[in-house]
Amino acid sequence: MGPSSAHATDHGDTEEDVPVKTEEDDTEMAGVNTSNFVRQDIPGQFPQNLLILALENGMLLFLYVHQGPAGNWEFVSSQHPMPRNRLVHPGFHMTIDPSSSYLTLACVEDHFITFELESMENLRLQCMRGHRLKPVRSSRARGMSGIIHKIEYLHPSPENDYHVILLLIVVKDQTSRLVLYEWEQGDNLRSVFAGERGGHKLADEYRLPLLIIPLTVRNAFLIVTENITATCTGILQGSPSFEPFELEDKLPSTEYHDGTVKPLWTSWSRPYREYQYHTDHDVLYLAREDGLLNLLDISEDPGVEVAYNMGSLECTIDSAFTCMYDTVGDVLIAGGNCCPGTICSVEPRRQLERVGTIPNWSPAIDIAIAWEPTRETEELARDTRNTPLLDRRRSAFRRPDRVFVTSGRGKLGAVTELRHGIQAKIGQVAEMEEGFLLLLSLPDRSAIIHFSEDFEDIIEREHHTVPYDLLSRTLAAQDTDDAVIQVTTSFIVVVTSSESSRKSVQEIMGDSTATITYAAIQGNLIALAVHSQSGFVIRVFMTDGAMLSTKATYEVDGEVTCLALGRLAGGIAVFLGTLQAHSVTLATHTLNELGAPTIAPWSIEFGADTLNASMDRLSVDGPESVEALTSIIPVNEGPQQTTLAVGTRSGHVFTIRMQAGGYETHSHKFGASPAQVFPISGPGEPSLIMVCNNFHLAVMTNFSADDQPARFRSLHRVFPTDPNDPIAPSINSVARIHRQIPEEVGTLNLAMIAGNRILFTQLERQPQPVPRHIPVGGTPTKVLYSSRLEALVTVVSGSGTPSLHFLDPETGSELSRPVKETKDENGERKFVDTDYIDCLGAPGTRIISLSDWRYQHGGRTWEWIVIAGKVRDDEGLLLIVSAEPERYHTAEGPSRRVRFWSRLKRVVEAPVWSVTTDEHGVFICFGLNIHYLQVNPADKKLRLVKEFELLSPAAWMQVVDGRLHVATTKHSLMVLDYKGESTLGENQMVLLHSDPVARTGNHSIEVGSFLDKERLRSITMLSDNSCGVHGLWSTSSDDEPLKLVFQAQLEASVRRFTRGHTRPPWELATHTPRFGCIQSARDTPDILGISLDGSLRHFTLLKKEAWLFLRFVQNLAMASSTICPHTYPSIAHGDFDPEPQLSPKHRMHVDGDILQRCLDQRILENLMSNPEHASRFRVFLQALVDNQDMPAPQRSDDNAEYFKLAYRVLEYYLAPVL
């Protein structure tokens, strides 16, 4: 979808489904274009309601959802244009009449427009006849003398349901008027709105109401202001009459209120009741911004009978509040205001009960990257803002960096870890009709656990009560309708409904030293790897009932490390991993139903050549070796070929396609610890593979046998989540349990083993954001990560008072110990516990900046924390804080905390705007001044060394290669020399470069230095307050102005840039610059940006060849009704030319979100259906891959190879960075 949604409502049968109010400001969506065309896909069934969105580009969008042939839910849409030249910000006000016959939109100023809508019956007929869906019959615009403050439709009397009543509150010259338009359904709107109505003047106490709530009785409405609530009646008979009443809001505010003034009533909803009930009664839920809820019962006479305090919804509430129908009561849903929302149940004669939480957006004003130090990075500068080209050489085995942002406010404020992947909800499995048994394999034995249907009763069965072997470790088990087969290290157990058998491996092999080390079961076949004094032997059995018969035996050289059964070339196949003298091998034996071999045994040896040939990109750390195989899973079995997924001890996972003539491999690196693969897809389902190692849990999906080599196209991290436990468990084993526990649509039920715990989880099928919240009990404003302290450092404001906190990023626990440094009677330094360190804790103090300072002097290094902000309107504060880790013991065992205290401070004569540091001093901008301060060794105080006067304050500063980059609020980017001499004075900094265009700078980041015509140039990305991002060149020559290279226009302004190695582990080891991607630093980190709306963005610098190809694809996609259905017509039906243009500069921006849709739908072939476009496509792609580390496509008229390569390019650029 293109433009932003300004407002939403619904249209439908009100007697069957009561209208639902929804959130006014919906999700931001890319692009703004005007269209007069409609794209629709009308299914056979038509819904009872439509959702109507007013878009900022002047379009009305009518939406409904239907279930497609594959069972997935899809949106169906139709569009209708609004006269945008008459409305500024159309949809700022939006309302629909109770009969769903008329829709009215108003802008923020003095115009509104009314649409007459088709009835739902006529829309159903249009659908049935296959006609174009036309929801709008006619429309009429009307101007008003004043600002439209509120607009609502009132309910007609029951005896005259064709009566339409439109109410407006119009403000002019500090006076509010209540204006009314009345008509009958079907009347000509031109005559209805022919003239402007005068209306009734409102008393001062009702002049600017917060809410206007139409009532179903007496043509009346409720008017809610900051201080008074009243019922307004008699509006159709003459002058309106106001009847004030009291709400049950005795609590001045709840604990969820974040502010100093009285909380306001913000939203309302009408619960579903029988239609006859509303003829003489009305009932409403009225919600306050701090979560307080009132229930109002209103009768035709005398009016408001009951105003009952229902309690708190335990969240803040804006306009996203509604009541939904349930058979046993009402269900209340609050979206939350900048915080998670709440789902509550209200049953008759019972208290409000919270039953769930729903995610919601939250503004993010700061971001921090938490990284794991390695031996290569411990001695390097930890502040990448000061050294943006820092060479932090990555180990292939390091854990990905983690992204933390500040989010929420008040009691629900949190530091949030941003994660993206598949969520596994612990404990949220469906109820069962009866209990089940779970077989566990323990290190030295097995166990059978009985779970009751409600999971309340968990009983371990005794060995003598079950027909299974519980004294040995279980190696494989299979449960079918016919039999249960268990293989342990000592026995083969077969249990049917009528009999059971237990065979000892010593008895079978005739060797008292024989032990089963690995086993595999498929259908009625059992394969064993048996070890004895003579070595390893593979034996294959077939079951007939409870009877066993031997089908084949194979001698094995070396050690067997894993085993699997499958099919290959039409026969039964035994796949085994072996290790002999450091040689890792996958061996294959095939046999027919009689046990005779079908093809000769053969093997694949895993060496460095096999690994490098199987990877899309070579590891950044050079050649690697493959260690022993850990697990084998058949993925795809055909008549001529079989594909396997193979895990290894070195952390690699191979996808291997085998056929009689040979094999091909594809691999991913999941880390340094062993990778185990587990099948979690059922019979007939697409292949799903779960990968476990010590640190990561991932799922491989979207298997493609058409690719060369065959591979899983999608890999996603899996995050087990438990709202009661913030610590993410380390998963050792996974099993599907769909036969025992019913599965909800779109989910899988899994049993996971985490140490000594069994976790029953509900696994989502689609990747999504999986944020992890660390509550801080206030509004977090700043955050950074200290690798020395292994802690998140954040500034939290509670009731206007700031405090400094240290948090454990793993557990979320508070580590803070604020102290005051004093001296005892002997003059020795001591620390006294306090609530706030010096200079913090004063109401009204506002912290603007939080950074770390790695100070060096006299061969020694100190690491401090720098805090700066505003104390008063005319006074700023710079505070240097020392922090040290402490170890101590509690009743639960050893623990840790961080002791911190104020070390240095400096008061300045204006509020501080920004702060940064280098190894010798600290830069502070207050007012229009930049001061460079250093510690005076003599008195241990900060002294002024250099200064500079700006034209506008510095929103952000950073030191880059010994120069100070300053992003100013009104004069763009400036580059200062603070080390050299100035002709203006000894203590003056020198201006080297500036931007000739005055941009509103917000933040900046150095993204690379490059040689251009034998001159060193660097690029800085600057974000502004108008949603723009600008790429600015600076050269090694002084006094040259900055040059604009590219621009991008986003949906929200980037508040903070950062960089980090946040990609999943399989991408970290191999993602290197290629396909025209320019690395932003020598260690190839990714550039991220956080916006105030909470969105995280990824930025990549492109060479010209990459930009030409990607922008060409984007231009064609923007003209496609499939990719951009709501914006394409204005592009596709003009003088459309998809050729990329260098000017204006914003066309140098490639929108990755549009390219993602192209990749998801595999639509390149369709986009290039025009031969001229296909020809240019080949030219751009050929130029891109020239001089790459891969062969270019063969030059021919066959585009298949070009499309394969193009999809690889898109996959490379769109690979997830979280």
Short mmCIF file of C-alpha atoms in Angstrom, two decimals, residues 494-850:
data_model
loop_
_atom_site.label_atom_id
_atom_site.label_comp_id
_atom_site.label_asym_id
_atom_site.label_seq_id
_atom_site.Cartn_x
_atom_site.Cartn_y
_atom_site.Cartn_z
CA VAL A 494 8.18 -53.04 19.19
CA VAL A 495 4.73 -52.57 20.75
CA THR A 496 1.49 -53.18 18.85
CA SER A 497 -2.11 -53.23 20.02
CA SER A 498 -1.97 -57.00 20.52
CA GLU A 499 1.66 -57.89 21.28
CA SER A 500 5.11 -56.55 22.04
CA SER A 501 8.72 -57.68 21.67
CA ARG A 502 12.05 -56.67 23.15
CA LYS A 503 15.29 -57.79 21.46
CA SER A 504 18.71 -57.29 23.02
CA VAL A 505 21.47 -56.02 20.73
CA GLN A 506 23.88 -58.55 22.30
CA GLU A 507 21.47 -61.32 21.40
CA ILE A 508 20.96 -60.03 17.87
CA MET A 509 24.66 -59.56 17.14
CA GLY A 510 25.87 -62.54 19.13
CA ASP A 511 28.43 -60.29 20.80
CA SER A 512 28.36 -59.38 24.49
CA THR A 513 30.29 -56.14 23.80
CA ALA A 514 27.81 -54.84 21.18
CA THR A 515 26.16 -51.47 21.82
CA ILE A 516 23.84 -49.50 19.58
CA THR A 517 25.28 -46.02 19.01
CA TYR A 518 22.87 -44.60 16.41
CA ALA A 519 19.52 -45.65 15.03
CA ALA A 520 16.95 -44.60 12.44
CA ILE A 521 13.36 -45.71 11.85
CA GLN A 522 11.22 -45.24 8.75
CA GLY A 523 7.93 -47.08 8.45
CA ASN A 524 8.67 -50.75 9.13
CA LEU A 525 12.43 -50.37 8.59
CA ILE A 526 15.00 -49.99 11.37
CA ALA A 527 18.67 -49.18 10.78
CA LEU A 528 21.24 -49.57 13.55
CA ALA A 529 24.86 -48.53 13.93
CA VAL A 530 26.33 -51.12 16.31
CA HIS A 531 29.74 -50.78 17.94
CA SER A 532 31.70 -53.67 19.42
CA GLN A 533 35.29 -54.76 19.86
CA SER A 534 35.52 -55.46 16.13
CA GLY A 535 34.38 -51.95 15.11
CA PHE A 536 31.18 -50.54 13.60
CA VAL A 537 28.51 -52.49 11.76
CA ILE A 538 25.32 -51.22 10.07
CA ARG A 539 22.36 -53.60 10.24
CA VAL A 540 18.92 -53.04 8.68
CA PHE A 541 15.79 -54.76 10.04
CA MET A 542 12.19 -55.01 8.90
CA THR A 543 9.27 -55.36 11.29
CA ASP A 544 6.21 -57.51 10.73
CA GLY A 545 3.93 -56.88 13.65
CA ALA A 546 6.22 -57.31 16.63
CA MET A 547 8.60 -59.62 14.73
CA LEU A 548 12.04 -58.52 13.44
CA SER A 549 13.91 -59.82 10.39
CA THR A 550 17.37 -58.80 9.16
CA LYS A 551 17.46 -57.27 5.65
CA ALA A 552 21.11 -56.18 5.26
CA THR A 553 24.43 -55.85 7.07
CA TYR A 554 27.33 -53.52 6.17
CA GLU A 555 30.84 -53.32 7.54
CA VAL A 556 32.03 -49.74 8.20
CA ASP A 557 35.57 -48.35 8.26
CA GLY A 558 36.00 -45.67 10.89
CA GLU A 559 33.57 -44.23 13.41
CA VAL A 560 29.86 -43.78 12.67
CA THR A 561 28.69 -40.33 13.81
CA CYS A 562 25.05 -40.33 12.59
CA LEU A 563 22.55 -42.42 10.68
CA ALA A 564 19.36 -41.98 8.61
CA LEU A 565 16.97 -43.99 6.45
CA GLY A 566 15.47 -42.78 3.19
CA ARG A 567 15.04 -43.59 -0.48
CA LEU A 568 17.36 -43.15 -3.44
CA ALA A 569 16.90 -44.16 -7.08
CA GLY A 570 13.73 -46.07 -6.25
CA GLY A 571 15.31 -48.17 -3.52
CA ILE A 572 15.78 -48.08 0.24
CA ALA A 573 18.83 -46.05 1.27
CA VAL A 574 20.91 -45.99 4.43
CA PHE A 575 22.83 -42.74 4.91
CA LEU A 576 25.57 -42.59 7.51
CA GLY A 577 28.19 -40.11 8.56
CA THR A 578 31.62 -41.51 9.26
CA LEU A 579 34.89 -40.17 10.63
CA GLN A 580 38.21 -41.81 9.91
CA ALA A 581 41.59 -40.14 10.45
CA HIS A 582 40.02 -36.66 10.28
CA SER A 583 38.25 -37.59 7.04
CA VAL A 584 34.53 -36.72 7.19
CA THR A 585 32.36 -38.82 4.87
CA LEU A 586 28.69 -39.28 4.01
CA ALA A 587 28.28 -42.90 2.92
CA THR A 588 25.26 -44.33 1.12
CA HIS A 589 24.05 -47.95 0.87
CA THR A 590 20.95 -48.87 -1.13
CA LEU A 591 18.87 -52.05 -1.10
CA ASN A 592 15.61 -53.32 -2.51
CA GLU A 593 12.73 -54.92 -0.64
CA LEU A 594 14.64 -58.20 -0.53
CA GLY A 595 17.77 -56.59 0.93
CA ALA A 596 19.90 -56.82 -2.23
CA PRO A 597 21.89 -53.71 -3.21
CA THR A 598 20.39 -51.64 -6.05
CA ILE A 599 23.47 -49.50 -6.82
CA ALA A 600 27.03 -49.77 -5.63
CA PRO A 601 27.85 -48.12 -2.28
CA TRP A 602 29.33 -44.65 -2.69
CA SER A 603 30.35 -41.72 -0.50
CA ILE A 604 30.90 -37.96 -0.35
CA GLU A 605 34.01 -36.68 1.39
CA PHE A 606 33.69 -33.30 3.08
CA GLY A 607 36.85 -31.29 2.58
CA ALA A 608 37.62 -27.61 2.15
CA ASP A 609 36.85 -27.87 -1.58
CA THR A 610 33.40 -29.33 -0.88
CA LEU A 611 32.65 -26.60 1.65
CA ASN A 612 33.76 -23.70 -0.56
CA ALA A 613 31.89 -25.08 -3.57
CA SER A 614 28.71 -25.37 -1.50
CA MET A 615 28.61 -21.79 -0.19
CA ASP A 616 27.18 -18.79 -2.01
CA ARG A 617 30.10 -16.75 -0.71
CA LEU A 618 33.41 -17.72 0.79
CA SER A 619 33.93 -17.08 4.47
CA VAL A 620 35.44 -13.72 5.36
CA ASP A 621 37.94 -15.58 7.53
CA GLY A 622 39.36 -17.72 4.77
CA PRO A 623 39.28 -21.52 4.33
CA GLU A 624 37.43 -23.60 6.89
CA SER A 625 37.24 -27.29 7.63
CA VAL A 626 34.23 -29.50 8.17
CA GLU A 627 34.05 -31.61 11.30
CA ALA A 628 32.08 -34.83 11.80
CA LEU A 629 28.43 -35.08 10.77
CA THR A 630 25.91 -34.94 13.63
CA SER A 631 22.54 -35.61 12.00
CA ILE A 632 20.97 -36.46 8.64
CA ILE A 633 17.40 -35.79 7.48
CA PRO A 634 15.83 -36.69 4.10
CA VAL A 635 14.25 -33.50 2.77
CA ASN A 636 12.96 -34.36 -0.68
CA GLU A 637 12.77 -37.84 -2.15
CA GLY A 638 12.02 -38.34 -5.84
CA PRO A 639 12.30 -41.31 -8.21
CA GLN A 640 15.73 -40.25 -9.48
CA GLN A 641 17.17 -38.05 -6.75
CA THR A 642 17.08 -37.40 -3.02
CA THR A 643 17.93 -34.27 -1.07
CA LEU A 644 19.33 -34.44 2.47
CA ALA A 645 19.88 -31.89 5.23
CA VAL A 646 23.07 -32.67 7.16
CA GLY A 647 24.34 -31.06 10.38
CA THR A 648 28.00 -31.03 11.44
CA ARG A 649 30.06 -30.55 14.59
CA SER A 650 31.68 -27.48 13.02
CA GLY A 651 28.32 -25.67 12.84
CA HIS A 652 27.72 -26.14 9.11
CA VAL A 653 24.43 -27.39 7.71
CA PHE A 654 24.57 -28.89 4.22
CA THR A 655 21.74 -29.36 1.77
CA ILE A 656 22.87 -32.21 -0.49
CA ARG A 657 21.06 -33.37 -3.63
CA MET A 658 22.11 -36.92 -4.56
CA GLN A 659 21.43 -38.90 -7.72
CA ALA A 660 22.98 -41.85 -9.46
CA GLY A 661 25.32 -39.63 -11.49
CA GLY A 662 26.65 -37.52 -8.67
CA TYR A 663 25.71 -34.85 -6.13
CA GLU A 664 25.58 -31.10 -5.44
CA THR A 665 25.77 -29.27 -2.14
CA HIS A 666 24.74 -25.99 -0.54
CA SER A 667 25.76 -24.98 2.98
CA HIS A 668 25.23 -22.45 5.75
CA LYS A 669 27.36 -21.73 8.80
CA PHE A 670 25.33 -21.50 12.03
CA GLY A 671 28.18 -20.99 14.49
CA ALA A 672 31.14 -22.71 16.10
CA SER A 673 29.21 -25.28 18.15
CA PRO A 674 27.70 -28.45 16.66
CA ALA A 675 24.57 -27.98 14.55
CA GLN A 676 21.79 -30.55 14.90
CA VAL A 677 18.98 -30.75 12.35
CA PHE A 678 15.44 -31.88 13.26
CA PRO A 679 12.48 -32.48 10.92
CA ILE A 680 9.32 -30.64 12.03
CA SER A 681 7.14 -30.94 8.92
CA GLY A 682 4.42 -33.58 8.74
CA PRO A 683 3.56 -35.98 5.87
CA GLY A 684 2.52 -34.07 2.77
CA GLU A 685 3.67 -30.71 4.18
CA PRO A 686 6.48 -28.56 2.72
CA SER A 687 9.84 -29.39 4.26
CA LEU A 688 10.68 -27.58 7.49
CA ILE A 689 14.02 -28.14 9.21
CA MET A 690 14.87 -26.88 12.69
CA VAL A 691 18.56 -26.22 13.40
CA CYS A 692 19.87 -26.15 16.99
CA ASN A 693 23.25 -25.25 18.40
CA ASN A 694 24.37 -23.76 21.69
CA PHE A 695 23.44 -20.16 20.90
CA HIS A 696 21.01 -20.20 18.00
CA LEU A 697 17.73 -21.78 17.00
CA ALA A 698 16.71 -21.45 13.36
CA VAL A 699 14.20 -22.84 10.91
CA MET A 700 14.88 -23.56 7.22
CA THR A 701 11.84 -23.15 4.96
CA ASN A 702 10.82 -22.63 1.34
CA PHE A 703 12.77 -25.56 -0.09
CA SER A 704 13.35 -25.27 -3.85
CA ALA A 705 14.34 -28.31 -5.89
CA ASP A 706 14.47 -26.11 -9.00
CA ASP A 707 17.46 -24.11 -7.81
CA GLN A 708 20.99 -25.11 -8.72
CA PRO A 709 21.97 -26.38 -6.23
CA ALA A 710 18.77 -27.37 -4.45
CA ARG A 711 18.42 -25.33 -1.28
CA PHE A 712 16.18 -23.77 1.32
CA ARG A 713 15.52 -20.23 0.14
CA SER A 714 14.46 -18.92 3.56
CA LEU A 715 16.22 -19.15 6.90
CA HIS A 716 14.88 -17.46 10.01
CA ARG A 717 15.94 -17.28 13.61
CA VAL A 718 13.51 -18.81 16.11
CA PHE A 719 12.86 -17.08 19.42
CA PRO A 720 11.17 -19.07 22.22
CA THR A 721 9.29 -16.46 24.26
CA ASP A 722 7.85 -16.69 27.76
CA PRO A 723 6.21 -13.57 29.21
CA ASN A 724 7.09 -14.82 32.70
CA ASP A 725 10.78 -15.45 31.99
CA PRO A 726 12.91 -12.82 30.23
CA ILE A 727 15.87 -15.20 29.80
CA ALA A 728 15.86 -16.93 26.43
CA PRO A 729 16.38 -20.68 26.87
CA SER A 730 19.08 -22.60 25.01
CA ILE A 731 17.34 -25.39 23.09
CA ASN A 732 18.98 -28.82 22.74
CA SER A 733 16.30 -30.84 20.95
CA VAL A 734 12.99 -30.33 19.15
CA ALA A 735 10.09 -32.65 18.25
CA ARG A 736 6.71 -32.09 16.57
CA ILE A 737 3.70 -33.14 18.67
CA HIS A 738 0.81 -32.45 16.30
CA ARG A 739 -0.78 -35.88 16.81
CA GLN A 740 -1.06 -35.38 20.57
CA ILE A 741 -2.08 -31.69 20.80
CA PRO A 742 -4.44 -29.99 18.31
CA GLU A 743 -2.71 -27.32 16.24
CA GLU A 744 -4.18 -23.92 15.47
CA VAL A 745 -4.17 -22.71 11.88
CA GLY A 746 -0.82 -21.20 10.95
CA THR A 747 1.09 -22.70 13.88
CA LEU A 748 3.03 -25.84 14.83
CA ASN A 749 3.13 -27.51 18.23
CA LEU A 750 6.64 -28.39 19.32
CA ALA A 751 8.21 -29.94 22.38
CA MET A 752 11.60 -28.37 23.10
CA ILE A 753 14.25 -29.54 25.52
CA ALA A 754 16.18 -26.76 27.28
CA GLY A 755 18.58 -28.27 29.80
CA ASN A 756 16.41 -30.06 32.37
CA ARG A 757 13.19 -28.40 31.20
CA ILE A 758 10.50 -29.51 28.73
CA LEU A 759 8.92 -26.59 26.88
CA PHE A 760 5.68 -26.98 24.94
CA THR A 761 5.63 -24.22 22.36
CA GLN A 762 3.40 -22.89 19.62
CA LEU A 763 5.59 -22.05 16.61
CA GLU A 764 4.37 -19.38 14.22
CA ARG A 765 4.84 -20.09 10.52
CA GLN A 766 5.59 -16.55 9.34
CA PRO A 767 8.51 -14.35 10.38
CA GLN A 768 7.64 -11.17 12.23
CA PRO A 769 9.13 -8.74 14.74
CA VAL A 770 9.69 -10.48 18.09
CA PRO A 771 10.64 -7.60 20.41
CA ARG A 772 11.92 -8.34 23.89
CA HIS A 773 11.02 -5.70 26.48
CA ILE A 774 13.11 -4.90 29.55
CA PRO A 775 10.88 -2.77 31.84
CA VAL A 776 12.56 0.24 33.46
CA GLY A 777 9.63 1.69 35.41
CA GLY A 778 9.77 5.09 33.74
CA THR A 779 10.35 6.81 30.42
CA PRO A 780 13.75 5.82 28.97
CA THR A 781 15.33 8.62 26.96
CA LYS A 782 18.89 7.46 26.24
CA VAL A 783 20.69 4.13 25.99
CA LEU A 784 24.19 2.84 25.27
CA TYR A 785 26.01 -0.47 25.72
CA SER A 786 29.19 -0.88 27.75
CA SER A 787 31.17 -3.97 26.76
CA ARG A 788 33.48 -3.45 29.75
CA LEU A 789 30.56 -3.58 32.18
CA GLU A 790 28.55 -6.00 30.03
CA ALA A 791 25.56 -3.78 30.72
CA LEU A 792 23.07 -1.51 29.06
CA VAL A 793 23.27 2.05 30.37
CA THR A 794 20.06 4.06 30.19
CA VAL A 795 18.64 7.33 31.43
CA VAL A 796 15.13 6.94 32.85
CA SER A 797 12.78 9.80 33.64
CA GLY A 798 10.17 9.23 36.32
CA SER A 799 7.80 12.06 37.23
CA GLY A 800 10.18 14.50 35.57
CA THR A 801 13.20 13.31 37.56
CA PRO A 802 16.06 11.63 35.60
CA SER A 803 18.16 8.76 36.92
CA LEU A 804 20.93 6.56 35.54
CA HIS A 805 20.43 2.78 35.35
CA PHE A 806 22.53 -0.24 34.42
CA LEU A 807 20.74 -3.33 33.08
CA ASP A 808 21.85 -6.88 32.38
CA PRO A 809 21.09 -7.40 28.66
CA GLU A 810 20.62 -11.15 29.14
CA THR A 811 18.27 -11.20 32.12
CA GLY A 812 16.98 -7.63 32.17
CA SER A 813 17.81 -7.38 35.88
CA GLU A 814 18.76 -4.08 37.50
CA LEU A 815 22.51 -3.81 38.23
CA SER A 816 22.58 -0.22 39.47
CA ARG A 817 24.23 0.80 42.71
CA PRO A 818 24.40 4.64 42.85
CA VAL A 819 26.89 5.87 45.42
CA LYS A 820 28.45 9.09 46.66
CA GLU A 821 32.21 9.29 46.93
CA THR A 822 33.41 10.56 50.33
CA LYS A 823 36.31 10.04 52.72
CA ASP A 824 36.36 8.35 56.08
CA GLU A 825 38.02 9.60 59.27
CA ASN A 826 41.39 8.37 58.00
CA GLY A 827 41.09 10.25 54.74
CA GLU A 828 40.55 7.07 52.78
CA ARG A 829 38.06 7.07 49.94
CA LYS A 830 34.75 5.36 50.66
CA PHE A 831 31.38 5.06 48.95
CA VAL A 832 27.98 5.70 50.52
CA ASP A 833 24.82 4.35 48.95
CA THR A 834 22.35 6.96 47.70
CA ASP A 835 19.18 7.13 45.62
CA TYR A 836 20.69 9.40 42.97
CA ILE A 837 24.23 10.33 42.14
CA ASP A 838 25.23 13.98 42.46
CA CYS A 839 23.56 16.36 39.96
CA LEU A 840 20.83 13.86 39.09
CA GLY A 841 17.48 13.36 40.81
CA ALA A 842 16.41 17.02 40.65
CA PRO A 843 12.90 17.58 39.18
CA GLY A 844 12.94 19.46 35.91
CA THR A 845 16.38 18.23 34.84
CA ARG A 846 16.34 16.93 31.29
CA ILE A 847 19.09 14.68 29.95
CA ILE A 848 19.91 15.38 26.29
CA SER A 849 23.01 13.27 25.74
CA LEU A 850 24.49 10.00 26.98
#
